[in-house]
Short mmCIF file of C-alpha atoms in Angstrom, two decimals:
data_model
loop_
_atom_site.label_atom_id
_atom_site.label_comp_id
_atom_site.label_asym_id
_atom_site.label_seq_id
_atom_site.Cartn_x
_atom_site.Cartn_y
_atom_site.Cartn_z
CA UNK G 9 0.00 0.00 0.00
CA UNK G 10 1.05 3.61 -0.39
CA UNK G 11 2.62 5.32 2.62
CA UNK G 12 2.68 8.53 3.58
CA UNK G 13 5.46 10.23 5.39
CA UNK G 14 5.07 13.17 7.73
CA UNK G 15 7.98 15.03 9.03
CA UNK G 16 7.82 16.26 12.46
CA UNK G 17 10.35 18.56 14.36
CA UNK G 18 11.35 18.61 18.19
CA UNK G 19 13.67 20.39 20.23
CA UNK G 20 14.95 19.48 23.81
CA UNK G 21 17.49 20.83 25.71
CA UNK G 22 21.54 20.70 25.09
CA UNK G 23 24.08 21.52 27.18
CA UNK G 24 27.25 20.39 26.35
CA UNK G 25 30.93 22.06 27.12
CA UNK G 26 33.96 20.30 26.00
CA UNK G 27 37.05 22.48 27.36
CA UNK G 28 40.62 22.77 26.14
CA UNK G 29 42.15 21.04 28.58
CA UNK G 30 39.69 17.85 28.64
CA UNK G 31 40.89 18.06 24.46
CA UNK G 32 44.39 17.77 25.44
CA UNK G 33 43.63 14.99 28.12
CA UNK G 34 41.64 12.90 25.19
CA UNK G 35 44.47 13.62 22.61
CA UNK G 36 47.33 12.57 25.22
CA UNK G 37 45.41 9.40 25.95
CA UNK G 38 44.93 8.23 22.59
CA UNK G 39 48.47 8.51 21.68
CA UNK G 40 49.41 6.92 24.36
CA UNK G 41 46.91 3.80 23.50
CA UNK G 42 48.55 4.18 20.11
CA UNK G 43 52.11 3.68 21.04
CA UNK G 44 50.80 0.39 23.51
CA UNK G 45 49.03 -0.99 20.76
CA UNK G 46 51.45 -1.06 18.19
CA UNK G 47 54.25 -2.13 20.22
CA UNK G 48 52.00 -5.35 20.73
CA UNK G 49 51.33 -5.68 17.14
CA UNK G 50 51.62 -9.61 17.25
CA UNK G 51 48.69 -9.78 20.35
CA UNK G 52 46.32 -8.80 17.31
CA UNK G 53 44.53 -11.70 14.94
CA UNK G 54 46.21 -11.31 11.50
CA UNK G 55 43.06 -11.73 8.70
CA UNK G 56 43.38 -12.19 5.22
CA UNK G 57 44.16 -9.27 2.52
CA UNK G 58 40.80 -8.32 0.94
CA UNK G 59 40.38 -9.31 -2.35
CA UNK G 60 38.71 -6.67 -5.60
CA UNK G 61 35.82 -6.41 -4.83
CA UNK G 62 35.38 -8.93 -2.34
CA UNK G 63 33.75 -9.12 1.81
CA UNK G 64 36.08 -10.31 4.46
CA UNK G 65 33.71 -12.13 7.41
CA UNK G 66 35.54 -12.40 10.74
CA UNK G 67 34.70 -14.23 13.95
CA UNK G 68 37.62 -13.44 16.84
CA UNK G 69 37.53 -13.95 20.96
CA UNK G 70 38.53 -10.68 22.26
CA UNK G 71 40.88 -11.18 25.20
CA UNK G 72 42.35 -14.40 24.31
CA UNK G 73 45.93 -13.16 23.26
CA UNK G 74 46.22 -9.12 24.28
CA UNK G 75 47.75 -5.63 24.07
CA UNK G 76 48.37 -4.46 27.80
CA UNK G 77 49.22 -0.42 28.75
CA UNK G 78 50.50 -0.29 32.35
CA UNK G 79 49.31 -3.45 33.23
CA UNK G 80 45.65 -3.07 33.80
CA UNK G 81 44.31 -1.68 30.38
CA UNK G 82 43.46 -4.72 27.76
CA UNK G 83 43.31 -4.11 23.76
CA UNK G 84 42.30 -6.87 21.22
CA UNK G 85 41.20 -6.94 17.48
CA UNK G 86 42.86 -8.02 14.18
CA UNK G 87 45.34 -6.62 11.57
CA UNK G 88 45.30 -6.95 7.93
CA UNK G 89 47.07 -5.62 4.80
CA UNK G 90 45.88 -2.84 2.37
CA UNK G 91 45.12 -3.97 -1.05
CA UNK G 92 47.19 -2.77 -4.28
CA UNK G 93 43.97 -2.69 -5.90
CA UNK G 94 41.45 -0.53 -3.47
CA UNK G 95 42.77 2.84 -4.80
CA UNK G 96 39.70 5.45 -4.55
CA UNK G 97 37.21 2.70 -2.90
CA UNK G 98 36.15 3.37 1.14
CA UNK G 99 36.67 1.20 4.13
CA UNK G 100 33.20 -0.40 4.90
CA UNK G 101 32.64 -2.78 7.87
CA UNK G 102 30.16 -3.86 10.37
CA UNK G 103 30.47 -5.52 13.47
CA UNK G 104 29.00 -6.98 16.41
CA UNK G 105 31.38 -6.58 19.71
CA UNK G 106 30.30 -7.29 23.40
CA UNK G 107 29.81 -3.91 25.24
CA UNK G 108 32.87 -4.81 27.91
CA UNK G 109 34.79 -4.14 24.71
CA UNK G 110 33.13 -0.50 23.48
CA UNK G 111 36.19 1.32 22.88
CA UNK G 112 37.76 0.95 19.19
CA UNK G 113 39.66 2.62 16.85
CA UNK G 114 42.42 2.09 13.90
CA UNK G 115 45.78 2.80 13.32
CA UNK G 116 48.98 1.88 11.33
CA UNK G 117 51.01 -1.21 12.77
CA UNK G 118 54.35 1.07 13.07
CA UNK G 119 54.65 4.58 12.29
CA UNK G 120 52.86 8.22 12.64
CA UNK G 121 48.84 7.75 14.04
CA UNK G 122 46.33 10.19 12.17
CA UNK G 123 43.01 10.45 13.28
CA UNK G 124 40.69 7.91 11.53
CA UNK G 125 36.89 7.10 12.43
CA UNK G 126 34.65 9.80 13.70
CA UNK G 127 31.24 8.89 13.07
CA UNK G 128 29.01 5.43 12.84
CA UNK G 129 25.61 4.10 12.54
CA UNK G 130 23.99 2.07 15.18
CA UNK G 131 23.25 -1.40 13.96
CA UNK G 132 19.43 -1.28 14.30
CA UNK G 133 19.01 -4.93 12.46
CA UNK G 134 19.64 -8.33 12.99
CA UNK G 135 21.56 -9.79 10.16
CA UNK G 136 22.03 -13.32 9.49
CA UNK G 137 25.40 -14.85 10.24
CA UNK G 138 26.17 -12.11 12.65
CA UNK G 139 23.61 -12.12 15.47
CA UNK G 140 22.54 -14.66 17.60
CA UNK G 141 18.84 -15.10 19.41
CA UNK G 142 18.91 -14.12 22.74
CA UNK G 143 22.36 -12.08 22.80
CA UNK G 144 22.33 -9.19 25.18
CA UNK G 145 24.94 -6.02 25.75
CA UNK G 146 25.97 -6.06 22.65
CA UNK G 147 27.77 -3.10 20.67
CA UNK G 148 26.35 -3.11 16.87
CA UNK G 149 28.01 -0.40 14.49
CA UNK G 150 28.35 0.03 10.78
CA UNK G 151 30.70 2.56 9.69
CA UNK G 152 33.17 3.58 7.12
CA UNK G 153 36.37 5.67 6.69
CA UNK G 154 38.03 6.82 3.27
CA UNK G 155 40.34 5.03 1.85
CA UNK G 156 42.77 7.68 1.24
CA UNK G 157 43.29 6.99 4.92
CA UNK G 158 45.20 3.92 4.10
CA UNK G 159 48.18 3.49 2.00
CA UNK G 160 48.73 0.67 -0.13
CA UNK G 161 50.87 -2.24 1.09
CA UNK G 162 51.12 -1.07 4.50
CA UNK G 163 49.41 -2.93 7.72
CA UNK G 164 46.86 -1.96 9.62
CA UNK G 165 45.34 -2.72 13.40
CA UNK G 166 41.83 -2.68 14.16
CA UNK G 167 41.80 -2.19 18.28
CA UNK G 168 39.28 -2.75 20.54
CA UNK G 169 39.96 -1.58 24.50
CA UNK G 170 38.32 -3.55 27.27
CA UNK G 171 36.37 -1.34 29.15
CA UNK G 172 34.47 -3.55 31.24
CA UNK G 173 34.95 -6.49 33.62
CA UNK G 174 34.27 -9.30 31.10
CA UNK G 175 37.50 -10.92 30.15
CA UNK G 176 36.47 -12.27 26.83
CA UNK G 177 34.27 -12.04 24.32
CA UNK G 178 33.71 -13.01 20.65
CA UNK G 179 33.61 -10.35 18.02
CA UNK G 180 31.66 -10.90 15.19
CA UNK G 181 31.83 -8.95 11.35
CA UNK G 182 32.33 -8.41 7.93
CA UNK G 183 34.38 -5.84 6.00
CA UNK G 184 35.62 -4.63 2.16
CA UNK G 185 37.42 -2.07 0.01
CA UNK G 186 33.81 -0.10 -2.18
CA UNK G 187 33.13 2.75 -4.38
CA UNK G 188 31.67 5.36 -2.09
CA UNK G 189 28.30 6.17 -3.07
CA UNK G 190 26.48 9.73 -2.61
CA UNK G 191 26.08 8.96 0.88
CA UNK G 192 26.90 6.19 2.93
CA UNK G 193 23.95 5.38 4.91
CA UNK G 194 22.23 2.06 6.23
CA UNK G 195 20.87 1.00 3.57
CA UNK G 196 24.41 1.50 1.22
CA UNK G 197 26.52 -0.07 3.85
CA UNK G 198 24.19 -3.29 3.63
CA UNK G 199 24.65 -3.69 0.26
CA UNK G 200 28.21 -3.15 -0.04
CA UNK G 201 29.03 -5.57 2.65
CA UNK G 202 26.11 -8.20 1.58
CA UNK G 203 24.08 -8.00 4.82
CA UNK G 204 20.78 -9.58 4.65
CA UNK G 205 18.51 -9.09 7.36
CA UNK G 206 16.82 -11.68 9.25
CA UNK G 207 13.24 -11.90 9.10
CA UNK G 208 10.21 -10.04 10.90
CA UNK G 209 10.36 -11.89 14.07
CA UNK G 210 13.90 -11.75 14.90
CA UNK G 211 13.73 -7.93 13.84
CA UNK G 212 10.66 -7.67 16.28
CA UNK G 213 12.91 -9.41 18.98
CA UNK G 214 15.56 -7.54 18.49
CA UNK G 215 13.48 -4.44 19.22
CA UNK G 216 11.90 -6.25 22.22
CA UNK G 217 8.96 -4.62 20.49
CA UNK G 218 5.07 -5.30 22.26
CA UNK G 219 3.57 -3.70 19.14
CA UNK G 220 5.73 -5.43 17.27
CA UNK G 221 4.38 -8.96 18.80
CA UNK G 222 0.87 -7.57 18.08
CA UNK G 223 1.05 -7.11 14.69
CA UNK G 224 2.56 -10.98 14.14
CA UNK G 225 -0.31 -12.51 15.70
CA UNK G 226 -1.89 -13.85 12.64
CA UNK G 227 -5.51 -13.81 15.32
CA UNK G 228 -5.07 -9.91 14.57
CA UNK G 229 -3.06 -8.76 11.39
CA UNK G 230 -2.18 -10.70 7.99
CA UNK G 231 1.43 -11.41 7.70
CA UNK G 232 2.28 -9.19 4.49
CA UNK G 233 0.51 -6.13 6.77
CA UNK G 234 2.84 -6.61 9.96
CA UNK G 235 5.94 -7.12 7.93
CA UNK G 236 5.41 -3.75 6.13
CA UNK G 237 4.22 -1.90 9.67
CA UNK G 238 7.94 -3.64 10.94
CA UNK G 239 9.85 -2.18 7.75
CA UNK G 240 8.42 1.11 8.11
CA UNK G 241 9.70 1.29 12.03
CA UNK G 242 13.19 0.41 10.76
CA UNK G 243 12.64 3.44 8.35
CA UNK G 244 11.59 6.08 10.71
CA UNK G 245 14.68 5.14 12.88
CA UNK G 246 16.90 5.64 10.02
CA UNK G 247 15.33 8.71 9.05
CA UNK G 248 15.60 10.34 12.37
CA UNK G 249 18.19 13.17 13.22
CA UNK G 250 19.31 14.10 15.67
CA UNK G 251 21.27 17.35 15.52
CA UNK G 252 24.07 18.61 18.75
CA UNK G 253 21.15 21.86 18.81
CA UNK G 254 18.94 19.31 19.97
CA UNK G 255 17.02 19.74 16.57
CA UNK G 256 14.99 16.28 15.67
CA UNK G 257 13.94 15.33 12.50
CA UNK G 258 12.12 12.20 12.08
CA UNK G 259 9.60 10.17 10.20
CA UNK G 260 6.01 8.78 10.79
CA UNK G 261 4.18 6.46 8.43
CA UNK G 262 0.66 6.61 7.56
CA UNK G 263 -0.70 4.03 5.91
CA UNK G 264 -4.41 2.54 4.44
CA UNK G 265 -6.87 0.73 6.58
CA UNK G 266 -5.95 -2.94 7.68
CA UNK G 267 -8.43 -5.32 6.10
CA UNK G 268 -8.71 -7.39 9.18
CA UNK G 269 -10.32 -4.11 12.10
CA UNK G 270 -8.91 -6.18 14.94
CA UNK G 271 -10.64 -5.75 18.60
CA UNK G 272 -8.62 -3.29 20.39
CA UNK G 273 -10.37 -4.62 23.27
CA UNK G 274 -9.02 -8.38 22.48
CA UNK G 275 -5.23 -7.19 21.87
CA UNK G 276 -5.38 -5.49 25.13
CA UNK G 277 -7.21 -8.72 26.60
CA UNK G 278 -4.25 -10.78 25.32
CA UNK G 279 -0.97 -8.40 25.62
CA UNK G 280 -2.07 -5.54 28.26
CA UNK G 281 -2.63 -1.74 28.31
CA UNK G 282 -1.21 0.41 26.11
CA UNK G 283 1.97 2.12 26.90
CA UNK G 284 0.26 5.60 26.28
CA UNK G 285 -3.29 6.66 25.12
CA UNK G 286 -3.04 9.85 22.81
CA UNK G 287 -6.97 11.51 22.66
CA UNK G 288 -8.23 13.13 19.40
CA UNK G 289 -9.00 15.84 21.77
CA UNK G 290 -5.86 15.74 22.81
CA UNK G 291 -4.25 15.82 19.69
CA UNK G 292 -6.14 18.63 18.62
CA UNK G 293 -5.50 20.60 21.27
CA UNK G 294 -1.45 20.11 20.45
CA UNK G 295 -1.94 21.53 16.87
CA UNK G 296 -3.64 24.61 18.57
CA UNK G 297 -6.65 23.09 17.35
CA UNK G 298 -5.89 24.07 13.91
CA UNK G 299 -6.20 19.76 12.47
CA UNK G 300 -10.06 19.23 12.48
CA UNK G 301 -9.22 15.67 11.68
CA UNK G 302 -6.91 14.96 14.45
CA UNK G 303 -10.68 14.30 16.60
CA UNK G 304 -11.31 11.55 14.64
CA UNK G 305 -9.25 8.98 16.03
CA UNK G 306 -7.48 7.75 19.51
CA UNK G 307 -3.89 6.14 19.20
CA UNK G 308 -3.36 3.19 21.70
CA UNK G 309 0.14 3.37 21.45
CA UNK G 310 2.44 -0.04 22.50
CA UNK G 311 6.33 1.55 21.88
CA UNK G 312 6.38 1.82 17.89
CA UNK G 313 3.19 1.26 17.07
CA UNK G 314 0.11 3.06 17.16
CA UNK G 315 -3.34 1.26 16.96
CA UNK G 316 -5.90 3.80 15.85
CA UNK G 317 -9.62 3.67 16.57
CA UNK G 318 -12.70 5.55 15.64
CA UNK G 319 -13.51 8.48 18.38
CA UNK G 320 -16.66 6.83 20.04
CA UNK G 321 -16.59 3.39 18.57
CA UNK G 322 -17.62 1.22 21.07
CA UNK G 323 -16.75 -1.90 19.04
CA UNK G 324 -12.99 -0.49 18.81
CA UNK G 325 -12.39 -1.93 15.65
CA UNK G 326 -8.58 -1.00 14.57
CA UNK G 327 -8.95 0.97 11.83
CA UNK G 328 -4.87 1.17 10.82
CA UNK G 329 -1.33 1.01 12.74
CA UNK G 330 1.02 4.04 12.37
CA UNK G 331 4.69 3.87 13.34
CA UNK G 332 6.80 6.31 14.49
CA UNK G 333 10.80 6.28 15.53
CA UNK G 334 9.26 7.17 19.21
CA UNK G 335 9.18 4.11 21.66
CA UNK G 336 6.49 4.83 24.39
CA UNK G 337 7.35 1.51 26.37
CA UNK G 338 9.97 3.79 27.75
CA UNK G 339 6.97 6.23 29.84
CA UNK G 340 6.17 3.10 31.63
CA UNK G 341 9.13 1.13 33.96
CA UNK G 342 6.33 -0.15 36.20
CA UNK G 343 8.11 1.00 39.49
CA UNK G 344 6.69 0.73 42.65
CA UNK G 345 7.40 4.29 43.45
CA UNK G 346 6.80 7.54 41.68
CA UNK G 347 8.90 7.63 38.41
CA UNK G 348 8.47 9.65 35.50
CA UNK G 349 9.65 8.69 31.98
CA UNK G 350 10.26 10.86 28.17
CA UNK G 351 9.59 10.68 24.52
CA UNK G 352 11.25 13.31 23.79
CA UNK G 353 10.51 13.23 19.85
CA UNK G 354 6.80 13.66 20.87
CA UNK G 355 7.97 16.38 23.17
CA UNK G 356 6.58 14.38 26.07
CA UNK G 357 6.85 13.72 30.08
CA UNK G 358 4.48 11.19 31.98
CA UNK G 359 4.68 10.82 35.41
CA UNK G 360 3.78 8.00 37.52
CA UNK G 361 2.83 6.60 41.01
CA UNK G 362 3.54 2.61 39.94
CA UNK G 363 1.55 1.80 37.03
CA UNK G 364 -0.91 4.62 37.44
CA UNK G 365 0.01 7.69 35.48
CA UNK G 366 -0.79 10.99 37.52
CA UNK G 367 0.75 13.86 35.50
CA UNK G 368 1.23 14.55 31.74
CA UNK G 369 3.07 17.77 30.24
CA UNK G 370 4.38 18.45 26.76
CA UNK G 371 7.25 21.04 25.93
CA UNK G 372 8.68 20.57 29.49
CA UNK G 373 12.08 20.87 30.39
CA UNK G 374 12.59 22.35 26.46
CA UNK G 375 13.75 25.96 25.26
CA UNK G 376 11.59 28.35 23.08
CA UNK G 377 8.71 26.61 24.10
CA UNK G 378 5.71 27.19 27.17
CA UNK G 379 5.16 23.79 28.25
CA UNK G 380 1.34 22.24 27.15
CA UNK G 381 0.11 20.57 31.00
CA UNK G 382 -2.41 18.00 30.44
CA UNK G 383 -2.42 16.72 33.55
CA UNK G 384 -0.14 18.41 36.26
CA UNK G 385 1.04 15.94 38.50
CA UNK G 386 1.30 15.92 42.56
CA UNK G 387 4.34 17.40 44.84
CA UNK G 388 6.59 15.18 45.08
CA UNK G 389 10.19 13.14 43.60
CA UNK G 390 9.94 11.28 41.06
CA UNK G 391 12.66 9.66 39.16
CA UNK G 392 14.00 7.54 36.43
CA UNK G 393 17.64 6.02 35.74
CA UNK G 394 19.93 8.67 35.74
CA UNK G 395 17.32 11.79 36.51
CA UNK G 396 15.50 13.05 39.31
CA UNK G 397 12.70 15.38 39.37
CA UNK G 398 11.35 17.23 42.76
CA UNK G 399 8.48 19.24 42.31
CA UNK G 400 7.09 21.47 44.41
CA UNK G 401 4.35 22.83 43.41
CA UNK G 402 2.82 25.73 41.57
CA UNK G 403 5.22 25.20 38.31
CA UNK G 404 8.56 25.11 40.44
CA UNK G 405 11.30 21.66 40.21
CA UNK G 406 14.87 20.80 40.78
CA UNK G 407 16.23 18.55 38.19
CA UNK G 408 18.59 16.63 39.06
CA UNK G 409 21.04 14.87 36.59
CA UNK G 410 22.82 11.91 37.90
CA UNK G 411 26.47 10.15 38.13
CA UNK G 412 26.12 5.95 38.40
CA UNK G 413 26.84 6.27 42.70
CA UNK G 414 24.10 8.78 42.67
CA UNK G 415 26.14 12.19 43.21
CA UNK G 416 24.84 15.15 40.97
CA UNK G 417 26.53 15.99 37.78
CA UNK G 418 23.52 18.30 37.34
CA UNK G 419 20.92 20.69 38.88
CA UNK G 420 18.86 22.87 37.39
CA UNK G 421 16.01 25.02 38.75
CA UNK G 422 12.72 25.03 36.86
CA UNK G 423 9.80 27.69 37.28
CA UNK G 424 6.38 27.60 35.42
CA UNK G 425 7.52 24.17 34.38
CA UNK G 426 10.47 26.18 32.48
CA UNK G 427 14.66 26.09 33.14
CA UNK G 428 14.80 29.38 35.43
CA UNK G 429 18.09 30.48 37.56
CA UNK G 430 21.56 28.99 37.40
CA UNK G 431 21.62 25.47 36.44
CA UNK G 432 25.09 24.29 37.89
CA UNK G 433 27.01 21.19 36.80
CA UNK G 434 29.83 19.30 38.93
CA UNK G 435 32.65 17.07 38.13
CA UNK G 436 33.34 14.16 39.75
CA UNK G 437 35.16 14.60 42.68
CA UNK G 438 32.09 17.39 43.59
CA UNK G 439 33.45 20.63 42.25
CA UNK G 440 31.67 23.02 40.19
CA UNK G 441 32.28 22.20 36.49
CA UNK G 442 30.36 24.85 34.71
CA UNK G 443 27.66 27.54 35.55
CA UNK G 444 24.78 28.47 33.45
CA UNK G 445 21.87 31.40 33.63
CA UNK G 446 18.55 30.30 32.04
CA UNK G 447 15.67 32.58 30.87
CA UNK G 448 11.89 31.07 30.02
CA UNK G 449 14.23 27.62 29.00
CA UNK G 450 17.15 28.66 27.39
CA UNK G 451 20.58 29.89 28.57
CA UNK G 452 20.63 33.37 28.96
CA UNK G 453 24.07 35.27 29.97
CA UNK G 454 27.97 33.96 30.50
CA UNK G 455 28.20 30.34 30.62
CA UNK G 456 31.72 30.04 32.92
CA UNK G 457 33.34 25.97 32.77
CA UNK G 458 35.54 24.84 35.47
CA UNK G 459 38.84 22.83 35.58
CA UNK G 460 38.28 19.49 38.26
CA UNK G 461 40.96 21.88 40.45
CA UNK G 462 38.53 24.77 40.03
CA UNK G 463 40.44 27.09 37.88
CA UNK G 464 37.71 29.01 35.14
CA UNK G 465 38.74 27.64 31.61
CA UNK G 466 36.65 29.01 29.29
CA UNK G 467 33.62 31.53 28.93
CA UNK G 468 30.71 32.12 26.37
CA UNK G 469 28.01 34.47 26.35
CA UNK G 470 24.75 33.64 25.28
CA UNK G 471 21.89 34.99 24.08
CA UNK G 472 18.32 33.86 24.37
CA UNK G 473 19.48 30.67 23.77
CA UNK G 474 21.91 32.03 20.71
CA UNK G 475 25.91 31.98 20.97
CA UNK G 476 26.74 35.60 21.05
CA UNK G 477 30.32 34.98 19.94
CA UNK G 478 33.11 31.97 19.82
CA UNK G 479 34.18 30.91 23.32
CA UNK G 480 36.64 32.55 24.75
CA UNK G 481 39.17 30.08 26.95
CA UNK G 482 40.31 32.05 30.16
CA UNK G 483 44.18 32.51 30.09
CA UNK G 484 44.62 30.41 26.56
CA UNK G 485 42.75 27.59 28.23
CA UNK G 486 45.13 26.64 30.33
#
């Protein structure tokens, strides 16, 4: 069936200072990794020189024969040979690592390190050969690098740094020399490196996807309908942005009636409540009531999926399933206490006391933007992994950003449901590592960062939410 595609646009708040001297420190330590790895050069798997035009699969176990640097940091991976023949063709790999082993990078086997990878795509597939059912904390990445980066003849280490307690692991991939197309996105890197997907049901596992479950119940949906509803979530992930301004961009499908109207009543009989109920009224009332149509239906949504019914149908017959790149499982965590939980591509907060949901609010904790209270919840904390919210009433919070032993790394006052006052972060021995004014949301004034010893590094001035000029680092930042 045709599909539609609406773009939709979201901003959320950013705050992110990287100072000279935490540069240095990163530069200093890579070199140094560098220098360890290649003096180790014969710790790392040595794999066969690609081919023209041919795929290189690789199956390793990380931490069987090792790189060490000062006796407690581990590096593993494989080295191969550059090709005569891959003159003007990119680097193209994939691979599936455990996450105790999330640090990687490249470099020659002897000789002068230049910066290589700076960018990936998250593996959002399963792919045949290469994933296994049931396989948790896992590190999936397809990227590529120029091949002007490599010179012919010469050999290369691929390194991967232990930064966890597991002490092996098997690494999983495929790589090749290829002519760079226009862009190299998912869908060029699959075909390039022969990746074929595995089918709806692994995908839907993968995703550990409700909706997804739903739609392959063959009591509900025909087959050929849930495999397209599947494909198009895969889409709107890979279409959405996400830009360091906190700009979204992102995807939604809309697509023609299913044949089948399912019960909405049965599917929640069989698989539960919905992870968030989205009104017509609702809706409506989000457009500034400007969308007649949006009335017309109510979404049931269950994470990717939304199951659409009639407004006032009693017989809630699904009329279709829209997807979106926005999983709503993550508003519910079912804790016993009060939590609170985001979708922040649909601008959204939900708070909760268990599994009963006693505030709703869109636009909050965003810039530029009054926040839209549906339902405004009760004083009190509420929290989620990593974030705590105290609210005290009459539009006033702390927000509290956390560190994993539950220190702050960052507060920030809220009034009308807005970023008001100094927000302050800290490193992580406690000190102050920046200072921020906010206005109505957005930072407002001199932003001042802090060395861990407390010395003031760097300064920028904002306006309403605007750079007013390039930072300036206090005494050469330094």
């Amino acid at each position: 069936p045709a599909v539609k595609s609406i773009r939709r646009f979201a901003l959320v708040p950013f705050f992110a200072f990287l100072t000279a001297e935490s540069r240095l420190h990163a530069e200093l330590d890579q070199d140094t990794q560098v220098q360890s790895v290649q003096e180790n050069a014969d710790a790392f798997q040595t794999l066969e020189t690609p081919a023209e035009g041919s795929v290189v699969s690789f199956e390793i176990v990380l931490g069987e024969t090792v790189a060490r640097m000062g006796g407690s940091e581990v590096f593993d991976g494989f080295r191969f040979i550059m090709p005569d023949g891959a003159a003007g063709k990119d680097f193209v790999w994939f691979f599936n690592a455990p996450d105790a082993w999330g640090h990687w990078y490249v470099c020659p086997a002897s000789g002068p390190f230049q910066p290589a990878f700076r960018e990936w795509l998250n593996g959002d597939k399963n792919y045949e050969r290469f994933d296994r059912p049931g396989e948790k904390e896992r590190l999936r990445v397809l990227q590529t690098l120029e091949g002007s980066y490599f010179k012919p003849g010469e050999e290369y280490i691929f390194w991967f740094h232990r930064v966890a307690g597991q002490e092996t692991g098997q690494l999983r991939g495929v790589f090749a020399f290829a002519t760079p197309p226009g862009k190299w996105d998912h869908e060029a890197i699959e075909s390039a490196l022969s990746l074929k997907p595995q089918g709806a049901a692994a995908q839907v596992g993968h995703l550990n996807s409700r909706g997804g479950r739903i739609l392959l119940d063959e009591t509900f949906f025909e087959p050929s309908y849930a495999r397209n509803r599947i494909d198009d979530v895969f889409e709107s992930l890979r279409q959405t942005t996400q830009f360091q301004s906190g700009l979204f961009i992102t995807m939604e499908f809309h697509v023609p009636p299913c044949t089948t109207e399912p019960s909405l009543a049965a599917i929640r009989q069989k698989y539960g409540e919905p992870d968030f109920v989205l009104t017509g009224d609702e809706a409506r009332r989000l457009r500034d009531g400007k969308d007649a149509s949006e009335g017309d239906v109510v979404r049931s949504y269950y994470d990717y999926f939304s199951f659409e019914v009639a407004t006032g149908d009693r017989t809630e017959k699904v009329l279709r399933v829209s997807t979106q790149a926005t999983d709503f499982s993550t508003l519910r965590d079912g804790a016993s206490e009060a939590s609170f939980g985001r979708a922040p591509l649909k601008n959204l907060v939900v708070f909760h006391h268990g599994t009963t949901e006693v505030g709703r609010m869109y636009y909050f904790l965003e810039g530029g933007k009054e926040p839209v209270v549906i339902a405004e919840p009760p004083a009190g904390t509420y929290r989620r992994k990593g974030e705590e919210l105290q609210y005290k009433g009459a539009g006033e919070w702390i927000w509290r950003s956390l560190r994993s032993g539950g220190l702050a790394e960052r507060i920030s006052p809220l009034r009308n449901h807005r970023i008001e006052g100094e927000v302050e972060g800290f490193h992580e021995n406690g000190k102050i590592s920046f200072r921020a004014p906010y206005s109505e949301g957005e930072v407002d004034g001199e932003v001042v960062v802090y060395s861990p010893e407390g010395a003031v590094v760097e300064r920028q001035k904002f306006r309403r939410g605007k750079r007013e000029k390039d930072a300036e680092p206090a005494n050469g930042g330094r």
